[in-house]
């Protein structure tokens, strides 16, 4: 009387059917990691664009406030120049007394085929106490 084998023994035809299964599983897991990294990079690019728009609006408002006494045309022209130098586009510029209100936007493409616009507004003027 023979003892049964301790491990199940597959017929030789079933072994060939199992070949490559681990490779397909590894490729699927790798694809999940690549997609997660692409999504994270897209979110990071969008957050950076929001910060860039804020910086551009802040610098534009500060520059415009320095020229507020020269009128709104001179103040907004300088604000537009500084917003452009910071990678943004001037959307709105308004002189309110000696305060300058600037709205800037930055366009970003975080993922291919996906374009978004980040907008920020800043106000600058003399200190009031």
mmCIF file of C-alpha atoms in Angstrom:
data_model
loop_
_atom_site.group_PDB
_atom_site.id
_atom_site.type_symbol
_atom_site.label_atom_id
_atom_site.label_comp_id
_atom_site.label_asym_id
_atom_site.label_seq_id
_atom_site.Cartn_x
_atom_site.Cartn_y
_atom_site.Cartn_z
ATOM 1 C CA UNK A 1 0.000 0.000 0.000
ATOM 2 C CA UNK A 2 1.455 3.340 -1.039
ATOM 3 C CA UNK A 3 0.993 6.592 0.827
ATOM 4 C CA UNK A 4 -0.604 9.502 -0.974
ATOM 5 C CA UNK A 5 1.746 12.431 -1.850
ATOM 6 C CA UNK A 6 1.921 15.264 0.647
ATOM 7 C CA UNK A 7 1.529 17.979 -1.978
ATOM 8 C CA UNK A 8 -1.001 17.890 -4.750
ATOM 9 C CA UNK A 9 0.657 16.847 -7.949
ATOM 10 C CA UNK A 10 -0.645 18.525 -11.065
ATOM 11 C CA UNK A 11 -0.646 16.707 -14.332
ATOM 12 C CA UNK A 12 2.118 17.898 -16.627
ATOM 13 C CA UNK A 13 -0.378 19.609 -19.003
ATOM 14 C CA UNK A 14 -1.632 21.990 -16.266
ATOM 15 C CA UNK A 15 1.848 23.306 -15.462
ATOM 16 C CA UNK A 16 2.195 24.912 -18.888
ATOM 17 C CA UNK A 17 -1.176 26.630 -18.480
ATOM 18 C CA UNK A 18 0.123 28.401 -15.322
ATOM 19 C CA UNK A 19 3.270 29.813 -16.926
ATOM 20 C CA UNK A 20 3.396 33.615 -17.117
ATOM 21 C CA UNK A 21 0.650 34.247 -14.564
ATOM 22 C CA UNK A 22 3.017 36.004 -12.173
ATOM 23 C CA UNK A 23 4.325 38.246 -14.977
ATOM 24 C CA UNK A 24 0.834 39.437 -15.837
ATOM 25 C CA UNK A 25 0.098 40.111 -12.164
ATOM 26 C CA UNK A 26 3.369 42.039 -11.772
ATOM 27 C CA UNK A 27 2.609 44.131 -14.860
ATOM 28 C CA UNK A 28 -0.853 44.971 -13.520
ATOM 29 C CA UNK A 29 0.589 46.070 -10.178
ATOM 30 C CA UNK A 30 3.221 48.156 -11.976
ATOM 31 C CA UNK A 31 0.515 49.847 -14.038
ATOM 32 C CA UNK A 32 -1.377 50.751 -10.868
ATOM 33 C CA UNK A 33 1.779 52.376 -9.457
ATOM 34 C CA UNK A 34 2.393 54.321 -12.665
ATOM 35 C CA UNK A 35 -1.197 55.617 -12.731
ATOM 36 C CA UNK A 36 -1.002 56.620 -9.061
ATOM 37 C CA UNK A 37 2.260 58.486 -9.703
ATOM 38 C CA UNK A 38 0.771 60.295 -12.716
ATOM 39 C CA UNK A 39 -2.250 61.328 -10.646
ATOM 40 C CA UNK A 40 0.019 62.582 -7.850
ATOM 41 C CA UNK A 41 2.115 64.566 -10.305
ATOM 42 C CA UNK A 42 -1.032 66.135 -11.736
ATOM 43 C CA UNK A 43 -2.267 67.176 -8.306
ATOM 44 C CA UNK A 44 1.164 68.579 -7.476
ATOM 45 C CA UNK A 45 1.266 70.593 -10.698
ATOM 46 C CA UNK A 46 -2.179 72.032 -10.003
ATOM 47 C CA UNK A 47 -1.195 73.047 -6.468
ATOM 48 C CA UNK A 48 1.972 74.676 -7.779
ATOM 49 C CA UNK A 49 -0.072 76.647 -10.315
ATOM 50 C CA UNK A 50 -2.283 78.019 -7.540
ATOM 51 C CA UNK A 51 0.811 79.194 -5.667
ATOM 52 C CA UNK A 52 2.315 80.712 -8.831
ATOM 53 C CA UNK A 53 -0.906 82.624 -9.471
ATOM 54 C CA UNK A 54 -0.845 83.919 -5.896
ATOM 55 C CA UNK A 55 2.752 85.067 -6.179
ATOM 56 C CA UNK A 56 2.090 86.753 -9.522
ATOM 57 C CA UNK A 57 -0.944 88.577 -8.115
ATOM 58 C CA UNK A 58 0.970 89.652 -4.994
ATOM 59 C CA UNK A 59 3.929 91.030 -6.948
ATOM 60 C CA UNK A 60 1.642 92.731 -9.444
ATOM 61 C CA UNK A 61 -0.361 94.394 -6.685
ATOM 62 C CA UNK A 62 2.772 95.561 -4.890
ATOM 63 C CA UNK A 63 4.262 96.979 -8.075
ATOM 64 C CA UNK A 64 0.991 98.685 -8.976
ATOM 65 C CA UNK A 65 0.681 100.182 -5.502
ATOM 66 C CA UNK A 66 4.094 101.743 -5.973
ATOM 67 C CA UNK A 67 2.721 103.587 -8.991
ATOM 68 C CA UNK A 68 -0.755 104.359 -7.611
ATOM 69 C CA UNK A 69 -0.049 108.102 -7.502
ATOM 70 C CA UNK A 70 0.669 108.062 -11.261
ATOM 71 C CA UNK A 71 -2.863 106.860 -12.054
ATOM 72 C CA UNK A 72 -4.544 103.604 -12.868
ATOM 73 C CA UNK A 73 -3.024 103.272 -16.355
ATOM 74 C CA UNK A 74 0.562 103.423 -15.072
ATOM 75 C CA UNK A 75 -0.201 101.283 -12.021
ATOM 76 C CA UNK A 76 -1.938 98.562 -14.034
ATOM 77 C CA UNK A 77 0.716 98.603 -16.751
ATOM 78 C CA UNK A 78 3.445 97.886 -14.216
ATOM 79 C CA UNK A 79 1.248 95.296 -12.506
ATOM 80 C CA UNK A 80 0.668 93.540 -15.845
ATOM 81 C CA UNK A 81 4.399 93.511 -16.543
ATOM 82 C CA UNK A 82 5.242 91.885 -13.206
ATOM 83 C CA UNK A 83 2.405 89.378 -13.443
ATOM 84 C CA UNK A 84 3.695 88.385 -16.882
ATOM 85 C CA UNK A 85 7.266 88.036 -15.616
ATOM 86 C CA UNK A 86 5.981 85.611 -12.987
ATOM 87 C CA UNK A 87 4.344 83.364 -15.563
ATOM 88 C CA UNK A 88 0.819 84.685 -15.214
ATOM 89 C CA UNK A 89 -1.687 86.737 -17.127
ATOM 90 C CA UNK A 90 -3.351 89.860 -15.747
ATOM 91 C CA UNK A 91 -7.118 89.323 -15.690
ATOM 92 C CA UNK A 92 -8.218 92.439 -13.825
ATOM 93 C CA UNK A 93 -6.604 95.510 -12.325
ATOM 94 C CA UNK A 94 -8.462 98.147 -10.368
ATOM 95 C CA UNK A 95 -7.267 101.218 -8.528
ATOM 96 C CA UNK A 96 -9.266 101.917 -5.357
ATOM 97 C CA UNK A 97 -7.898 105.119 -3.905
ATOM 98 C CA UNK A 98 -4.259 104.248 -3.292
ATOM 99 C CA UNK A 99 -4.969 100.522 -3.175
ATOM 100 C CA UNK A 100 -4.434 98.320 -6.212
ATOM 101 C CA UNK A 101 -6.526 95.177 -6.655
ATOM 102 C CA UNK A 102 -4.964 92.688 -9.091
ATOM 103 C CA UNK A 103 -6.344 89.377 -10.353
ATOM 104 C CA UNK A 104 -3.896 87.041 -12.096
ATOM 105 C CA UNK A 105 -4.294 83.620 -13.650
ATOM 106 C CA UNK A 106 -1.845 80.846 -14.510
ATOM 107 C CA UNK A 107 -2.680 78.119 -17.016
ATOM 108 C CA UNK A 108 -1.385 74.632 -16.242
ATOM 109 C CA UNK A 109 -1.607 71.261 -18.004
ATOM 110 C CA UNK A 110 -1.175 68.720 -15.184
ATOM 111 C CA UNK A 111 -1.945 65.727 -17.408
ATOM 112 C CA UNK A 112 -1.953 65.439 -21.192
ATOM 113 C CA UNK A 113 -5.296 66.643 -22.507
ATOM 114 C CA UNK A 114 -6.261 68.272 -19.197
ATOM 115 C CA UNK A 115 -5.770 72.042 -18.962
ATOM 116 C CA UNK A 116 -6.784 74.059 -15.923
ATOM 117 C CA UNK A 117 -6.560 77.717 -14.934
ATOM 118 C CA UNK A 118 -5.552 78.846 -11.431
ATOM 119 C CA UNK A 119 -6.696 82.335 -10.415
ATOM 120 C CA UNK A 120 -5.628 84.512 -7.496
ATOM 121 C CA UNK A 121 -6.442 88.044 -6.349
ATOM 122 C CA UNK A 122 -4.271 90.367 -4.255
ATOM 123 C CA UNK A 123 -4.634 93.845 -2.830
ATOM 124 C CA UNK A 124 -1.794 96.208 -1.944
ATOM 125 C CA UNK A 125 -1.665 99.787 -0.762
ATOM 126 C CA UNK A 126 -0.366 102.050 1.952
ATOM 127 C CA UNK A 127 -0.491 101.027 5.588
ATOM 128 C CA UNK A 128 -3.491 102.313 7.466
ATOM 129 C CA UNK A 129 -3.358 102.573 11.191
#
